[in-house]
Amino acid sequence: CEKTIKLYLEEECSECSGKGGFDEKTCSTCGGRGRVVQQQRTMFGVFQTESTCPDCGGELETREGEVNLYCSNSNCRSVVLARLEYWVSKEAMDIDFVGPSLIEQLYDRKMVATPADFYKLTRQDLMQLDLIKEKSAENIFTSIEKSKQCTLSRFVTALSIRHVGKETADIIVNELGSLNAIKTASREDLAKIEGVGEKIANTIWEFFQNNANIELVDEINSSDLVLLIRINVPLKNLLEDYKKTKKKI
């Protein structure tokens, strides 16, 4: 999910730390004495830099039509951790007892690097982690196993495809009906789906053109994953839910 891995800018006055009233890069709070600087933020903290990621040193990039900055390194620790955290989130695979600190431990100990690795963990693996005893390990393991039975919509959401949240995933699954159909759909077919359009169609198509993404999806599916498909959901209802969510944002 983009909101968990993106870097975003917050303008701040260098003189008074005011965060508003900027007119052509001049702060109105302190009478224009200070200049406006930009703080780039991630979920892992604040840093002062304009071109490089604070975690991996990779180049930061912008995307067309956006003011946000993104780390261009897909293997950046912060990006990988955010992707893993989104995978277990309530909106995605809804895996209880697996929070940021546990994920950091798993990643730093080279036990989990991709979402597929969650499904390779044993109870014994989990008990090697700090502060994890037998009962906690059992709860975590059971929650991971439970997530193997999920809706296809949840699975598509969890893949962190740009612009594809829960509502969009519902629409796509309702229209195409299977993971294979989504993987093999052309840009044109995706763009024809009401509520999708060219921009989202491009990101979905590009995601499944990436060999690493295909391998990840196939690896996860080999972990006895059972994808349940919501059927007979009127497209009109899905679109209405999508529009309501957009209004809230």
Coordinates of C-alpha atoms in Angstrom, one line a residue:
C1 CA 0.0 0.0 0.0
E2 CA 1.4 3.3 -1.1
K3 CA 0.4 5.2 2.1
T4 CA 2.7 3.0 4.2
I5 CA 5.8 3.2 2.0
K6 CA 5.8 6.6 0.5
L7 CA 7.9 9.5 1.6
Y8 CA 6.0 12.8 1.8
L9 CA 7.0 16.4 2.2
E10 CA 6.0 18.7 5.0
E11 CA 7.0 22.3 4.7
E12 CA 8.3 24.0 7.8
C13 CA 9.8 27.4 8.5
S14 CA 13.5 27.3 9.4
E15 CA 13.1 30.3 11.7
C16 CA 10.0 29.7 13.8
S17 CA 9.0 26.1 12.7
G18 CA 5.7 27.4 11.6
K19 CA 3.7 24.9 9.5
G20 CA 1.3 27.2 7.6
G21 CA 0.7 30.5 5.9
F22 CA 3.4 30.2 3.3
D23 CA 3.2 32.7 0.4
E24 CA 5.7 32.0 -2.4
K25 CA 8.0 30.2 0.0
T26 CA 7.9 32.9 2.7
C27 CA 6.6 32.2 6.2
S28 CA 3.9 34.6 7.3
T29 CA 4.1 33.5 10.9
C30 CA 7.4 35.2 11.7
G31 CA 7.2 38.0 9.2
G32 CA 9.2 36.3 6.5
R33 CA 12.5 36.1 8.4
G34 CA 12.8 32.4 7.9
R35 CA 13.0 30.4 4.7
V36 CA 10.8 27.4 4.0
V37 CA 12.6 24.0 4.3
Q38 CA 11.1 20.6 3.6
Q39 CA 11.0 17.7 6.0
Q40 CA 10.7 14.4 4.3
R41 CA 8.9 11.9 6.5
T42 CA 8.4 8.1 6.5
M43 CA 6.7 5.9 9.0
F44 CA 10.2 5.4 10.4
G45 CA 10.9 9.0 11.3
V46 CA 11.8 12.5 10.0
F47 CA 14.9 13.3 8.1
Q48 CA 16.4 16.4 6.4
T49 CA 17.5 15.6 2.9
E50 CA 16.3 16.4 -0.6
S51 CA 17.5 13.6 -2.8
T52 CA 18.4 10.4 -1.0
C53 CA 16.6 7.8 1.2
P54 CA 17.7 8.0 4.9
D55 CA 17.6 4.3 5.2
C56 CA 19.4 2.9 2.2
G57 CA 20.8 6.0 0.5
G58 CA 18.9 5.2 -2.7
E59 CA 17.6 8.0 -4.9
L60 CA 14.2 9.5 -4.1
E61 CA 11.9 10.0 -7.0
T62 CA 8.6 11.7 -7.7
R63 CA 5.8 10.4 -9.8
E64 CA 3.7 12.1 -12.4
G65 CA 0.9 14.2 -10.8
E66 CA 2.2 13.7 -7.2
V67 CA 4.3 15.8 -4.8
N68 CA 5.3 12.8 -2.7
L69 CA 8.8 11.4 -2.8
Y70 CA 9.4 7.6 -3.1
C71 CA 12.5 5.5 -2.5
S72 CA 13.4 4.0 -5.9
N73 CA 15.1 1.0 -4.3
S74 CA 12.6 -1.8 -4.0
N75 CA 15.0 -3.7 -1.6
C76 CA 15.3 -0.7 0.8
R77 CA 14.8 -1.9 4.4
S78 CA 12.0 0.7 5.0
V79 CA 10.2 -0.2 1.8
V80 CA 10.4 -3.9 2.5
L81 CA 9.2 -3.6 6.1
A82 CA 6.3 -1.4 5.1
R83 CA 5.3 -3.9 2.4
L84 CA 5.4 -6.7 5.0
E85 CA 3.4 -4.6 7.5
Y86 CA 0.8 -3.9 4.9
W87 CA 0.5 -7.6 4.1
V88 CA -0.5 -8.5 7.7
S89 CA -2.8 -5.4 8.1
K90 CA -6.5 -5.6 8.8
E91 CA -7.3 -4.3 5.3
A92 CA -5.1 -6.9 3.7
M93 CA -4.5 -10.5 5.0
D94 CA -5.6 -9.6 8.6
I95 CA -2.9 -11.5 10.5
D96 CA -3.2 -10.9 14.2
F97 CA -0.3 -10.7 16.7
V98 CA 2.2 -9.8 13.9
G99 CA 3.1 -6.1 14.4
P100 CA 5.9 -3.8 13.3
S101 CA 8.4 -4.9 16.0
L102 CA 7.9 -8.6 15.3
I103 CA 8.3 -8.0 11.6
E104 CA 11.5 -6.1 12.2
Q105 CA 12.9 -9.0 14.2
L106 CA 11.9 -11.5 11.5
Y107 CA 13.5 -9.3 8.8
D108 CA 16.7 -8.5 10.7
R109 CA 17.2 -12.2 11.5
K110 CA 16.7 -13.0 7.8
M111 CA 13.7 -15.2 8.6
V112 CA 11.2 -13.1 6.5
A113 CA 12.0 -11.0 3.4
T114 CA 8.8 -11.4 1.4
P115 CA 5.2 -12.1 2.3
A116 CA 5.7 -15.7 1.2
D117 CA 8.2 -16.2 4.0
F118 CA 5.5 -15.8 6.6
Y119 CA 4.0 -19.1 5.5
K120 CA 7.3 -20.9 6.0
L121 CA 7.6 -20.1 9.7
T122 CA 7.3 -22.8 12.3
R123 CA 6.4 -22.5 15.9
Q124 CA 10.1 -23.2 16.7
D125 CA 11.2 -20.3 14.5
L126 CA 8.9 -17.9 16.3
M127 CA 10.1 -19.0 19.7
Q128 CA 13.6 -17.9 18.8
L129 CA 12.4 -14.3 18.7
D130 CA 12.8 -11.9 21.7
L131 CA 9.9 -12.0 24.2
I132 CA 8.1 -14.7 22.3
K133 CA 7.2 -17.7 24.4
E134 CA 5.3 -20.9 23.5
K135 CA 1.8 -19.4 23.9
S136 CA 2.6 -16.3 21.8
A137 CA 4.3 -18.4 19.2
E138 CA 1.2 -20.6 19.0
N139 CA -1.0 -17.6 18.6
I140 CA 1.1 -16.1 15.8
F141 CA 1.4 -19.4 14.0
T142 CA -2.3 -20.0 14.2
S143 CA -3.1 -16.6 12.9
I144 CA -0.7 -17.0 9.9
E145 CA -2.3 -20.4 9.1
K146 CA -5.8 -18.9 9.4
S147 CA -4.9 -16.3 6.8
K148 CA -4.3 -19.0 4.2
Q149 CA -8.1 -19.0 3.7
C150 CA -8.9 -15.5 2.5
T151 CA -10.9 -13.9 -0.2
L152 CA -9.3 -13.2 -3.5
S153 CA -10.0 -9.5 -3.0
R154 CA -8.0 -9.5 0.2
F155 CA -5.1 -11.2 -1.5
V156 CA -5.1 -8.7 -4.4
T157 CA -5.2 -5.9 -1.9
A158 CA -2.3 -7.3 0.1
L159 CA -0.1 -7.4 -3.0
S160 CA 0.5 -3.6 -2.6
I161 CA -0.3 -2.8 -6.3
R162 CA -0.2 0.9 -6.7
H163 CA -3.6 2.5 -6.6
V164 CA -5.3 -0.8 -5.8
G165 CA -7.0 -0.7 -2.4
K166 CA -9.8 -2.9 -1.0
E167 CA -12.6 -1.2 -3.1
T168 CA -10.7 -1.4 -6.4
A169 CA -9.7 -5.0 -5.6
D170 CA -13.4 -5.9 -5.0
I171 CA -14.4 -4.4 -8.4
I172 CA -11.6 -6.2 -10.3
V173 CA -12.3 -9.6 -8.6
N174 CA -16.0 -9.3 -9.2
E175 CA -15.4 -8.6 -12.9
L176 CA -12.6 -11.1 -13.7
G177 CA -13.4 -13.8 -11.2
S178 CA -10.0 -15.5 -10.8
L179 CA -6.3 -14.7 -10.0
N180 CA -5.2 -16.1 -13.4
A181 CA -7.7 -13.9 -15.2
I182 CA -6.3 -10.8 -13.4
K183 CA -2.7 -11.9 -14.0
T184 CA -3.3 -12.4 -17.8
A185 CA -5.6 -9.5 -18.4
S186 CA -4.5 -6.9 -20.9
R187 CA -4.3 -3.2 -20.2
E188 CA -7.2 -2.6 -22.5
D189 CA -9.4 -5.3 -20.7
L190 CA -8.6 -3.9 -17.3
A191 CA -9.2 -0.3 -18.4
K192 CA -12.7 -1.3 -19.7
I193 CA -13.8 -2.3 -16.2
E194 CA -16.0 0.4 -14.7
G195 CA -14.3 2.1 -11.7
V196 CA -10.8 1.1 -12.9
G197 CA -9.6 3.3 -15.9
E198 CA -6.3 3.6 -17.7
K199 CA -4.2 4.8 -14.7
I200 CA -5.1 1.8 -12.5
A201 CA -5.1 -0.6 -15.4
N202 CA -1.5 0.3 -16.2
T203 CA -0.3 -0.3 -12.6
I204 CA -2.0 -3.7 -12.4
W205 CA -0.7 -4.8 -15.8
E206 CA 2.8 -3.6 -15.0
F207 CA 2.8 -5.4 -11.7
F208 CA 2.1 -8.7 -13.4
Q209 CA 4.7 -8.1 -16.1
N210 CA 7.4 -8.1 -13.3
N211 CA 8.9 -11.6 -13.0
A212 CA 9.7 -11.1 -9.3
N213 CA 6.1 -10.3 -8.6
I214 CA 4.9 -13.3 -10.6
E215 CA 7.3 -15.6 -8.6
L216 CA 6.1 -14.1 -5.3
V217 CA 2.4 -14.7 -6.2
D218 CA 3.2 -18.3 -7.3
E219 CA 5.3 -19.0 -4.2
I220 CA 2.5 -17.8 -1.9
N221 CA 0.0 -19.9 -3.8
S222 CA 2.1 -22.9 -3.2
S223 CA 1.7 -22.5 0.6
D224 CA -1.7 -24.2 0.6
L225 CA -3.4 -20.8 0.2
V226 CA -7.1 -21.1 -0.5
L227 CA -8.5 -18.1 -2.3
L228 CA -12.3 -17.6 -1.8
I229 CA -14.1 -15.6 -4.4
R230 CA -17.0 -13.3 -3.5
I231 CA -19.5 -13.9 -6.2
N232 CA -22.9 -12.3 -7.2
V233 CA -21.9 -9.0 -5.8
P234 CA -23.6 -6.3 -7.9
L235 CA -21.0 -4.1 -9.6
K236 CA -23.3 -1.1 -8.8
N237 CA -22.9 -1.8 -5.0
L238 CA -19.1 -2.1 -5.3
L239 CA -18.9 1.2 -7.2
E240 CA -21.1 3.0 -4.6
D241 CA -18.8 1.7 -1.8
Y242 CA -15.8 2.9 -3.8
K243 CA -17.2 6.4 -4.3
K244 CA -18.2 6.7 -0.6
T245 CA -14.6 5.9 0.4
K246 CA -13.2 8.4 -2.1
K247 CA -15.5 11.1 -0.6
K248 CA -14.2 10.4 2.9
I249 CA -10.6 10.8 1.7

